[in-house]
PDB file of C-alpha atoms in Angstrom:
ATOM      1  CA  MET A   1     136.446  97.927 172.739  1.00  0.00           C
ATOM      2  CA  ARG A   2     138.478 100.746 174.292  1.00  0.00           C
ATOM      3  CA  TRP A   3     141.984  99.997 173.110  1.00  0.00           C
ATOM      4  CA  LYS A   4     143.635 102.985 171.432  1.00  0.00           C
ATOM      5  CA  THR A   5     145.167 104.348 174.628  1.00  0.00           C
ATOM      6  CA  GLY A   6     146.425 100.922 175.680  1.00  0.00           C
ATOM      7  CA  ARG A   7     150.042  99.839 175.989  1.00  0.00           C
ATOM      8  CA  ARG A   8     151.663  98.288 172.907  1.00  0.00           C
ATOM      9  CA  SER A   9     153.432  94.951 173.278  1.00  0.00           C
ATOM     10  CA  GLU A  10     157.128  94.587 172.577  1.00  0.00           C
ATOM     11  CA  ASN A  11     156.600  90.906 171.731  1.00  0.00           C
ATOM     12  CA  ILE A  12     155.383  91.365 168.155  1.00  0.00           C
ATOM     13  CA  GLU A  13     157.414  89.782 165.366  1.00  0.00           C
ATOM     14  CA  ASP A  14     156.326  91.263 162.046  1.00  0.00           C
ATOM     15  CA  ARG A  15     157.170  88.998 159.102  1.00  0.00           C
ATOM     16  CA  ARG A  16     154.611  90.446 156.718  1.00  0.00           C
ATOM     17  CA  GLY A  17     155.935  91.056 153.249  1.00  0.00           C
ATOM     18  CA  SER A  18     159.035  88.908 153.814  1.00  0.00           C
ATOM     19  CA  GLY A  19     158.034  85.681 152.086  1.00  0.00           C
ATOM     20  CA  PHE A  20     158.287  82.553 154.226  1.00  0.00           C
ATOM     21  CA  GLY A  21     158.944  84.466 157.402  1.00  0.00           C
ATOM     22  CA  GLY A  22     162.147  85.803 155.860  1.00  0.00           C
ATOM     23  CA  LEU A  23     163.572  82.279 155.488  1.00  0.00           C
ATOM     24  CA  SER A  24     164.835  80.912 152.215  1.00  0.00           C
ATOM     25  CA  ARG A  25     165.235  77.223 151.424  1.00  0.00           C
ATOM     26  CA  SER A  26     168.883  77.313 152.482  1.00  0.00           C
ATOM     27  CA  SER A  27     168.573  79.358 155.664  1.00  0.00           C
ATOM     28  CA  GLY A  28     167.922  76.464 158.033  1.00  0.00           C
ATOM     29  CA  ARG A  29     165.010  75.364 160.208  1.00  0.00           C
ATOM     30  CA  THR A  30     164.154  74.949 163.849  1.00  0.00           C
ATOM     31  CA  TYR A  31     161.692  72.327 164.981  1.00  0.00           C
ATOM     32  CA  GLY A  32     160.260  71.332 168.299  1.00  0.00           C
ATOM     33  CA  VAL A  33     159.987  67.765 169.530  1.00  0.00           C
ATOM     34  CA  GLY A  34     156.975  66.041 167.983  1.00  0.00           C
ATOM     35  CA  ARG A  35     155.954  69.202 166.126  1.00  0.00           C
ATOM     36  CA  ARG A  36     152.848  69.633 168.227  1.00  0.00           C
ATOM     37  CA  VAL A  37     150.708  72.598 167.318  1.00  0.00           C
ATOM     38  CA  SER A  38     147.448  74.067 168.528  1.00  0.00           C
ATOM     39  CA  VAL A  39     145.983  74.588 165.080  1.00  0.00           C
ATOM     40  CA  GLY A  40     143.439  77.289 164.576  1.00  0.00           C
ATOM     41  CA  GLY A  41     143.278  77.815 168.291  1.00  0.00           C
ATOM     42  CA  GLY A  42     139.707  76.681 168.366  1.00  0.00           C
ATOM     43  CA  LEU A  43     138.509  79.607 166.352  1.00  0.00           C
ATOM     44  CA  GLY A  44     138.185  76.911 163.873  1.00  0.00           C
ATOM     45  CA  THR A  45     140.039  77.345 160.640  1.00  0.00           C
ATOM     46  CA  ILE A  46     139.447  78.562 157.163  1.00  0.00           C
ATOM     47  CA  VAL A  47     138.290  76.241 154.414  1.00  0.00           C
ATOM     48  CA  VAL A  48     141.368  74.004 154.019  1.00  0.00           C
ATOM     49  CA  VAL A  49     141.660  72.789 157.589  1.00  0.00           C
ATOM     50  CA  VAL A  50     137.904  72.685 158.155  1.00  0.00           C
ATOM     51  CA  VAL A  51     137.591  70.242 155.264  1.00  0.00           C
ATOM     52  CA  LEU A  52     140.552  68.204 156.509  1.00  0.00           C
ATOM     53  CA  LEU A  53     139.050  67.900 159.955  1.00  0.00           C
ATOM     54  CA  PHE A  54     135.735  66.754 158.530  1.00  0.00           C
ATOM     55  CA  LEU A  55     137.576  64.140 156.490  1.00  0.00           C
ATOM     56  CA  GLY A  56     139.351  62.874 159.574  1.00  0.00           C
ATOM     57  CA  VAL A  57     142.777  64.216 158.531  1.00  0.00           C
ATOM     58  CA  ASP A  58     145.081  65.618 161.216  1.00  0.00           C
ATOM     59  CA  PRO A  59     146.042  69.175 160.129  1.00  0.00           C
ATOM     60  CA  THR A  60     149.415  68.790 161.836  1.00  0.00           C
ATOM     61  CA  VAL A  61     150.224  66.186 159.205  1.00  0.00           C
ATOM     62  CA  LEU A  62     149.610  68.866 156.591  1.00  0.00           C
ATOM     63  CA  LEU A  63     152.093  71.082 158.406  1.00  0.00           C
ATOM     64  CA  SER A  64     154.766  68.406 158.317  1.00  0.00           C
ATOM     65  CA  GLN A  65     154.163  67.516 154.682  1.00  0.00           C
ATOM     66  CA  LEU A  66     154.210  71.122 153.568  1.00  0.00           C
ATOM     67  CA  ASP A  67     157.363  71.734 155.534  1.00  0.00           C
ATOM     68  CA  GLN A  68     159.164  68.944 153.664  1.00  0.00           C
ATOM     69  CA  THR A  69     158.061  70.223 150.248  1.00  0.00           C
ATOM     70  CA  PRO A  70     160.791  72.052 148.284  1.00  0.00           C
ATOM     71  CA  MET A  71     159.794  75.648 147.677  1.00  0.00           C
ATOM     72  CA  GLU A  72     161.232  78.593 145.894  1.00  0.00           C
ATOM     73  CA  GLN A  73     161.663  81.830 147.781  1.00  0.00           C
ATOM     74  CA  PRO A  74     158.582  83.933 146.905  1.00  0.00           C
ATOM     75  CA  ALA A  75     158.678  87.516 145.792  1.00  0.00           C
ATOM     76  CA  GLN A  76     158.287  90.225 148.394  1.00  0.00           C
ATOM     77  CA  ARG A  77     154.632  90.734 149.319  1.00  0.00           C
ATOM     78  CA  GLN A  78     153.017  94.107 149.821  1.00  0.00           C
ATOM     79  CA  THR A  79     151.294  94.586 153.152  1.00  0.00           C
ATOM     80  CA  PRO A  80     147.709  95.866 152.712  1.00  0.00           C
ATOM     81  CA  ALA A  81     147.404  99.411 154.008  1.00  0.00           C
ATOM     82  CA  ASN A  82     144.352  98.598 156.131  1.00  0.00           C
ATOM     83  CA  GLN A  83     146.405  96.073 158.107  1.00  0.00           C
ATOM     84  CA  ASP A  84     148.444  98.760 159.878  1.00  0.00           C
ATOM     85  CA  ALA A  85     145.589  99.623 162.225  1.00  0.00           C
ATOM     86  CA  LEU A  86     144.869  95.908 162.755  1.00  0.00           C
ATOM     87  CA  ALA A  87     148.503  95.239 163.621  1.00  0.00           C
ATOM     88  CA  ASP A  88     148.398  98.087 166.130  1.00  0.00           C
ATOM     89  CA  PHE A  89     145.189  96.671 167.605  1.00  0.00           C
ATOM     90  CA  VAL A  90     146.705  93.189 167.926  1.00  0.00           C
ATOM     91  CA  SER A  91     149.729  94.681 169.707  1.00  0.00           C
ATOM     92  CA  VAL A  92     147.475  96.357 172.276  1.00  0.00           C
ATOM     93  CA  VAL A  93     145.418  93.213 172.884  1.00  0.00           C
ATOM     94  CA  LEU A  94     148.572  91.131 173.294  1.00  0.00           C
ATOM     95  CA  ALA A  95     149.959  93.663 175.791  1.00  0.00           C
ATOM     96  CA  ASP A  96     146.718  93.505 177.729  1.00  0.00           C
ATOM     97  CA  THR A  97     146.882  89.716 177.931  1.00  0.00           C
ATOM     98  CA  GLU A  98     150.465  90.060 179.171  1.00  0.00           C
ATOM     99  CA  ASP A  99     149.410  92.363 181.989  1.00  0.00           C
ATOM    100  CA  THR A 100     146.375  90.266 182.892  1.00  0.00           C
ATOM    101  CA  TRP A 101     148.093  86.875 182.950  1.00  0.00           C
ATOM    102  CA  THR A 102     151.109  88.262 184.808  1.00  0.00           C
ATOM    103  CA  THR A 103     148.710  89.267 187.584  1.00  0.00           C
ATOM    104  CA  ILE A 104     146.830  85.949 187.553  1.00  0.00           C
ATOM    105  CA  PHE A 105     150.028  83.899 187.658  1.00  0.00           C
ATOM    106  CA  SER A 106     151.354  86.069 190.481  1.00  0.00           C
ATOM    107  CA  GLU A 107     148.223  85.300 192.484  1.00  0.00           C
ATOM    108  CA  GLN A 108     149.062  81.607 192.064  1.00  0.00           C
ATOM    109  CA  GLY A 109     152.668  82.113 193.155  1.00  0.00           C
ATOM    110  CA  LYS A 110     153.882  81.581 189.582  1.00  0.00           C
ATOM    111  CA  ARG A 111     155.758  83.638 187.015  1.00  0.00           C
ATOM    112  CA  TYR A 112     154.171  84.326 183.649  1.00  0.00           C
ATOM    113  CA  SER A 113     156.382  84.197 180.564  1.00  0.00           C
ATOM    114  CA  ASP A 114     155.078  86.306 177.677  1.00  0.00           C
ATOM    115  CA  PRO A 115     154.532  84.615 174.304  1.00  0.00           C
ATOM    116  CA  ARG A 116     155.619  86.270 171.082  1.00  0.00           C
ATOM    117  CA  LEU A 117     153.095  86.955 168.349  1.00  0.00           C
ATOM    118  CA  VAL A 118     154.123  86.560 164.718  1.00  0.00           C
ATOM    119  CA  LEU A 119     152.343  88.527 162.001  1.00  0.00           C
ATOM    120  CA  PHE A 120     152.861  86.901 158.621  1.00  0.00           C
ATOM    121  CA  SER A 121     151.582  86.975 155.057  1.00  0.00           C
ATOM    122  CA  GLY A 122     150.588  83.780 153.294  1.00  0.00           C
ATOM    123  CA  MET A 123     152.909  81.319 155.001  1.00  0.00           C
ATOM    124  CA  THR A 124     155.770  81.233 157.465  1.00  0.00           C
ATOM    125  CA  ARG A 125     158.103  78.898 159.303  1.00  0.00           C
ATOM    126  CA  SER A 126     157.375  77.905 162.889  1.00  0.00           C
ATOM    127  CA  ALA A 127     158.996  75.447 165.274  1.00  0.00           C
ATOM    128  CA  CYS A 128     155.952  73.237 164.586  1.00  0.00           C
ATOM    129  CA  GLY A 129     156.395  73.270 160.814  1.00  0.00           C
ATOM    130  CA  LEU A 130     155.140  75.447 157.998  1.00  0.00           C
ATOM    131  CA  GLY A 131     152.192  77.653 158.902  1.00  0.00           C
ATOM    132  CA  GLN A 132     149.758  78.856 156.252  1.00  0.00           C
ATOM    133  CA  ALA A 133     147.125  81.566 156.283  1.00  0.00           C
ATOM    134  CA  ALA A 134     144.532  78.945 155.272  1.00  0.00           C
ATOM    135  CA  MET A 135     145.028  77.256 158.650  1.00  0.00           C
ATOM    136  CA  GLY A 136     143.835  80.289 160.562  1.00  0.00           C
ATOM    137  CA  PRO A 137     145.602  81.541 163.709  1.00  0.00           C
ATOM    138  CA  PHE A 138     147.556  78.945 165.698  1.00  0.00           C
ATOM    139  CA  TYR A 139     149.838  78.590 168.688  1.00  0.00           C
ATOM    140  CA  CYS A 140     153.061  76.586 168.550  1.00  0.00           C
ATOM    141  CA  PRO A 141     154.118  75.329 171.995  1.00  0.00           C
ATOM    142  CA  ALA A 142     157.585  74.395 170.720  1.00  0.00           C
ATOM    143  CA  ASP A 143     158.561  78.056 170.237  1.00  0.00           C
ATOM    144  CA  GLN A 144     155.859  79.626 172.444  1.00  0.00           C
ATOM    145  CA  LYS A 145     154.606  81.841 169.628  1.00  0.00           C
ATOM    146  CA  VAL A 146     151.160  82.768 168.332  1.00  0.00           C
ATOM    147  CA  TYR A 147     150.917  83.025 164.539  1.00  0.00           C
ATOM    148  CA  ILE A 148     148.329  85.013 162.609  1.00  0.00           C
ATOM    149  CA  ASP A 149     147.868  86.305 159.086  1.00  0.00           C
ATOM    150  CA  LEU A 150     145.620  89.335 159.552  1.00  0.00           C
ATOM    151  CA  VAL A 151     143.646  88.332 156.452  1.00  0.00           C
ATOM    152  CA  PHE A 152     141.957  85.870 158.827  1.00  0.00           C
ATOM    153  CA  TYR A 153     139.964  88.749 160.272  1.00  0.00           C
ATOM    154  CA  ASP A 154     138.359  89.256 156.850  1.00  0.00           C
ATOM    155  CA  GLU A 155     137.333  85.577 156.936  1.00  0.00           C
ATOM    156  CA  LEU A 156     136.030  85.952 160.472  1.00  0.00           C
ATOM    157  CA  ARG A 157     133.828  88.838 159.406  1.00  0.00           C
ATOM    158  CA  ASN A 158     132.758  87.719 155.943  1.00  0.00           C
ATOM    159  CA  ALA A 159     132.782  83.900 156.003  1.00  0.00           C
ATOM    160  CA  PHE A 160     131.892  83.296 159.644  1.00  0.00           C
ATOM    161  CA  GLY A 161     129.644  86.345 160.111  1.00  0.00           C
ATOM    162  CA  ALA A 162     131.487  87.495 163.225  1.00  0.00           C
ATOM    163  CA  PRO A 163     132.490  91.156 162.855  1.00  0.00           C
ATOM    164  CA  GLY A 164     133.710  93.543 165.531  1.00  0.00           C
ATOM    165  CA  ASP A 165     136.929  94.431 167.296  1.00  0.00           C
ATOM    166  CA  PHE A 166     136.158  92.361 170.370  1.00  0.00           C
ATOM    167  CA  ALA A 167     135.552  89.298 168.199  1.00  0.00           C
ATOM    168  CA  GLN A 168     139.063  89.940 166.888  1.00  0.00           C
ATOM    169  CA  ALA A 169     140.397  90.329 170.429  1.00  0.00           C
ATOM    170  CA  TYR A 170     138.819  86.982 171.311  1.00  0.00           C
ATOM    171  CA  VAL A 171     140.966  85.363 168.604  1.00  0.00           C
ATOM    172  CA  ILE A 172     144.167  86.588 170.267  1.00  0.00           C
ATOM    173  CA  ALA A 173     142.945  85.841 173.799  1.00  0.00           C
ATOM    174  CA  HIS A 174     142.052  82.269 172.820  1.00  0.00           C
ATOM    175  CA  GLU A 175     145.482  81.626 171.302  1.00  0.00           C
ATOM    176  CA  VAL A 176     147.155  83.115 174.365  1.00  0.00           C
ATOM    177  CA  GLY A 177     144.958  80.728 176.354  1.00  0.00           C
ATOM    178  CA  HIS A 178     146.838  77.874 174.663  1.00  0.00           C
ATOM    179  CA  HIS A 179     150.102  79.492 175.791  1.00  0.00           C
ATOM    180  CA  VAL A 180     148.786  79.552 179.357  1.00  0.00           C
ATOM    181  CA  GLN A 181     147.961  75.845 179.067  1.00  0.00           C
ATOM    182  CA  ASN A 182     151.490  75.223 177.857  1.00  0.00           C
ATOM    183  CA  LEU A 183     153.043  77.102 180.784  1.00  0.00           C
ATOM    184  CA  LEU A 184     150.841  75.274 183.302  1.00  0.00           C
ATOM    185  CA  GLY A 185     151.777  71.879 181.872  1.00  0.00           C
ATOM    186  CA  ILE A 186     148.223  71.146 180.765  1.00  0.00           C
ATOM    187  CA  SER A 187     149.124  70.808 177.090  1.00  0.00           C
ATOM    188  CA  ASP A 188     151.802  68.190 177.787  1.00  0.00           C
ATOM    189  CA  GLN A 189     149.435  66.171 179.971  1.00  0.00           C
ATOM    190  CA  VAL A 190     146.744  66.198 177.293  1.00  0.00           C
ATOM    191  CA  GLN A 191     149.233  65.280 174.579  1.00  0.00           C
ATOM    192  CA  ALA A 192     150.421  62.305 176.648  1.00  0.00           C
ATOM    193  CA  LEU A 193     146.844  61.117 177.145  1.00  0.00           C
ATOM    194  CA  ARG A 194     145.974  61.568 173.467  1.00  0.00           C
ATOM    195  CA  SER A 195     148.979  59.513 172.379  1.00  0.00           C
ATOM    196  CA  ARG A 196     147.548  56.409 174.053  1.00  0.00           C
ATOM    197  CA  SER A 197     143.873  57.031 173.329  1.00  0.00           C
ATOM    198  CA  THR A 198     141.495  55.989 170.577  1.00  0.00           C
ATOM    199  CA  LYS A 199     140.649  58.585 167.959  1.00  0.00           C
ATOM    200  CA  VAL A 200     137.291  59.323 169.573  1.00  0.00           C
ATOM    201  CA  GLU A 201     138.910  59.688 172.998  1.00  0.00           C
ATOM    202  CA  ALA A 202     141.659  61.902 171.569  1.00  0.00           C
ATOM    203  CA  ASN A 203     139.040  64.141 169.938  1.00  0.00           C
ATOM    204  CA  ALA A 204     137.211  64.453 173.257  1.00  0.00           C
ATOM    205  CA  LEU A 205     140.415  65.547 174.977  1.00  0.00           C
ATOM    206  CA  SER A 206     141.024  68.117 172.250  1.00  0.00           C
ATOM    207  CA  VAL A 207     137.534  69.516 172.809  1.00  0.00           C
ATOM    208  CA  ARG A 208     138.216  69.988 176.521  1.00  0.00           C
ATOM    209  CA  LEU A 209     141.530  71.677 175.732  1.00  0.00           C
ATOM    210  CA  GLU A 210     139.902  74.083 173.277  1.00  0.00           C
ATOM    211  CA  LEU A 211     136.980  74.877 175.574  1.00  0.00           C
ATOM    212  CA  GLN A 212     139.414  75.673 178.368  1.00  0.00           C
ATOM    213  CA  ALA A 213     141.175  78.131 176.038  1.00  0.00           C
ATOM    214  CA  ASP A 214     137.761  79.715 175.392  1.00  0.00           C
ATOM    215  CA  CYS A 215     137.241  79.979 179.150  1.00  0.00           C
ATOM    216  CA  PHE A 216     140.683  81.548 179.553  1.00  0.00           C
ATOM    217  CA  ALA A 217     139.721  84.117 176.908  1.00  0.00           C
ATOM    218  CA  GLY A 218     136.627  84.983 178.939  1.00  0.00           C
ATOM    219  CA  LEU A 219     138.727  85.148 182.099  1.00  0.00           C
ATOM    220  CA  TRP A 220     141.059  87.623 180.413  1.00  0.00           C
ATOM    221  CA  ALA A 221     138.098  89.793 179.373  1.00  0.00           C
ATOM    222  CA  ASN A 222     136.781  89.823 182.962  1.00  0.00           C
ATOM    223  CA  ARG A 223     140.081  90.834 184.525  1.00  0.00           C
ATOM    224  CA  ALA A 224     141.066  93.306 181.810  1.00  0.00           C
ATOM    225  CA  ASP A 225     137.742  95.105 182.029  1.00  0.00           C
ATOM    226  CA  LYS A 226     137.933  95.382 185.813  1.00  0.00           C
ATOM    227  CA  ALA A 227     141.485  96.684 185.663  1.00  0.00           C
ATOM    228  CA  ARG A 228     141.319  98.919 182.591  1.00  0.00           C
ATOM    229  CA  ASP A 229     137.627  99.344 181.643  1.00  0.00           C
ATOM    230  CA  ILE A 230     138.067  98.014 178.105  1.00  0.00           C
ATOM    231  CA  LEU A 231     134.555  96.762 177.332  1.00  0.00           C
ATOM    232  CA  GLU A 232     131.996  98.817 175.464  1.00  0.00           C
ATOM    233  CA  GLN A 233     128.349  98.043 174.782  1.00  0.00           C
ATOM    234  CA  GLY A 234     128.059  95.139 172.365  1.00  0.00           C
ATOM    235  CA  ASP A 235     131.587  93.795 172.898  1.00  0.00           C
ATOM    236  CA  VAL A 236     130.541  90.692 174.807  1.00  0.00           C
ATOM    237  CA  GLU A 237     127.930  89.909 172.168  1.00  0.00           C
ATOM    238  CA  GLU A 238     130.632  90.143 169.468  1.00  0.00           C
ATOM    239  CA  ALA A 239     132.787  87.575 171.273  1.00  0.00           C
ATOM    240  CA  LEU A 240     129.839  85.261 171.912  1.00  0.00           C
ATOM    241  CA  ASN A 241     128.833  85.509 168.265  1.00  0.00           C
ATOM    242  CA  ALA A 242     132.370  84.569 167.206  1.00  0.00           C
ATOM    243  CA  ALA A 243     132.434  81.618 169.614  1.00  0.00           C
ATOM    244  CA  SER A 244     129.090  80.400 168.283  1.00  0.00           C
ATOM    245  CA  ALA A 245     130.014  80.924 164.629  1.00  0.00           C
ATOM    246  CA  ILE A 246     132.938  78.529 164.756  1.00  0.00           C
ATOM    247  CA  GLY A 247     131.419  75.686 166.778  1.00  0.00           C
ATOM    248  CA  ASP A 248     132.091  72.253 165.294  1.00  0.00           C
ATOM    249  CA  ASP A 249     128.393  71.484 164.873  1.00  0.00           C
ATOM    250  CA  ARG A 250     127.690  74.674 162.986  1.00  0.00           C
ATOM    251  CA  LEU A 251     130.721  74.272 160.713  1.00  0.00           C
ATOM    252  CA  GLN A 252     129.876  70.657 159.963  1.00  0.00           C
ATOM    253  CA  ARG A 253     126.248  71.459 159.230  1.00  0.00           C
ATOM    254  CA  GLN A 254     127.262  74.263 156.858  1.00  0.00           C
ATOM    255  CA  SER A 255     129.881  72.120 155.144  1.00  0.00           C
ATOM    256  CA  ARG A 256     128.126  68.784 154.704  1.00  0.00           C
ATOM    257  CA  GLY A 257     124.633  69.091 156.153  1.00  0.00           C
ATOM    258  CA  THR A 258     125.182  66.560 158.944  1.00  0.00           C
ATOM    259  CA  VAL A 259     126.764  66.657 162.386  1.00  0.00           C
ATOM    260  CA  THR A 260     129.073  63.980 163.855  1.00  0.00           C
ATOM    261  CA  PRO A 261     129.776  64.751 167.539  1.00  0.00           C
ATOM    262  CA  ASP A 262     132.470  62.051 167.857  1.00  0.00           C
ATOM    263  CA  SER A 263     134.550  63.962 165.307  1.00  0.00           C
ATOM    264  CA  PHE A 264     134.387  67.272 167.208  1.00  0.00           C
ATOM    265  CA  THR A 265     137.798  68.691 168.112  1.00  0.00           C
ATOM    266  CA  HIS A 266     136.847  72.180 169.303  1.00  0.00           C
ATOM    267  CA  GLY A 267     133.366  71.895 170.787  1.00  0.00           C
ATOM    268  CA  SER A 268     129.853  72.795 169.718  1.00  0.00           C
ATOM    269  CA  SER A 269     128.660  76.381 169.396  1.00  0.00           C
ATOM    270  CA  ALA A 270     126.731  76.104 172.670  1.00  0.00           C
ATOM    271  CA  GLN A 271     129.747  74.676 174.482  1.00  0.00           C
ATOM    272  CA  ARG A 272     132.105  77.354 173.243  1.00  0.00           C
ATOM    273  CA  VAL A 273     129.710  80.109 174.252  1.00  0.00           C
ATOM    274  CA  ARG A 274     129.115  78.458 177.660  1.00  0.00           C
ATOM    275  CA  TRP A 275     132.800  78.219 178.561  1.00  0.00           C
ATOM    276  CA  PHE A 276     133.680  81.711 177.356  1.00  0.00           C
ATOM    277  CA  LYS A 277     130.842  83.043 179.499  1.00  0.00           C
ATOM    278  CA  ARG A 278     132.009  80.986 182.478  1.00  0.00           C
ATOM    279  CA  GLY A 279     135.424  82.612 182.355  1.00  0.00           C
ATOM    280  CA  LEU A 280     133.905  86.034 181.743  1.00  0.00           C
ATOM    281  CA  GLU A 281     131.459  85.797 184.624  1.00  0.00           C
ATOM    282  CA  SER A 282     133.760  84.177 187.190  1.00  0.00           C
ATOM    283  CA  GLY A 283     137.117  85.818 186.576  1.00  0.00           C
ATOM    284  CA  GLN A 284     138.681  82.815 188.329  1.00  0.00           C
ATOM    285  CA  LEU A 285     141.223  80.339 186.986  1.00  0.00           C
ATOM    286  CA  SER A 286     139.582  77.495 188.901  1.00  0.00           C
ATOM    287  CA  ALA A 287     136.318  78.015 186.991  1.00  0.00           C
ATOM    288  CA  CYS A 288     138.014  76.905 183.758  1.00  0.00           C
ATOM    289  CA  ASP A 289     138.689  73.283 184.701  1.00  0.00           C
ATOM    290  CA  THR A 290     137.037  71.657 181.706  1.00  0.00           C
ATOM    291  CA  PHE A 291     138.782  68.347 182.432  1.00  0.00           C
ATOM    292  CA  SER A 292     136.956  67.756 185.715  1.00  0.00           C
ATOM    293  CA  SER A 293     133.584  68.963 184.498  1.00  0.00           C
ATOM    294  CA  ASN A 294     130.841  66.399 183.889  1.00  0.00           C
ATOM    295  CA  LYS A 295     129.015  68.771 181.583  1.00  0.00           C
ATOM    296  CA  LEU A 296     130.698  70.586 178.749  1.00  0.00           C
TER     297      LEU A 296
END
């Protein structure tokens, strides 16, 4: 991916090395209504949340429980030296999503509001509760921030077998896709439907929400490449490999040897690849309507 000459975002909040996002037990908290959170952004999660999902446990409950647990202020953490280049890369990708979505929203007669991206180490406070590195990247609609511990990229490469800078860019683009859904009112509509649905129906709605975020990530790649020529040979394959690596069916098969489609919350590998490619190939917002599609 051609990124080094790209613009850097001013919407990066670096909390690395500052304990729980720089907040002590006595420094107060801010919470959004209902503490909704787009956990793991559909890139799946690392071991803790993957296991919870397979056991039928809502990871947002973990957030709430952890947030109510008394904790001592941790010692200052040292930021790994190799993360400096990653942080710079993330800043460029975020800036590119800002430029791309500003243009797309303008075409729709709307105004795009940039999200902030929080870099943290280990755990941090969010308006949705306590975020942990073990959850993977997530978006909190209550504060309109994307959260990521850059150690996740090691997991993406080593545990999920999805290396490459464009696979890493896909992570950010997917989470920003959840921000787009929030701005368009899609997230609120889905949350309202899920609140009066059965568990199976709620899972199905979550799958459509996650697949749309995958499609939005592909849409960003299409528009960014046309505008700024960012894609190099092999980049698309890196993103498709990442999308496939974290499909619900593949994760379930690796974890327990069986697959239970009714428990899917993010979509199968084939579905995630299909919707990323749809956004990538079309470059149109209308192509990402997963909620009206008969075939996922």
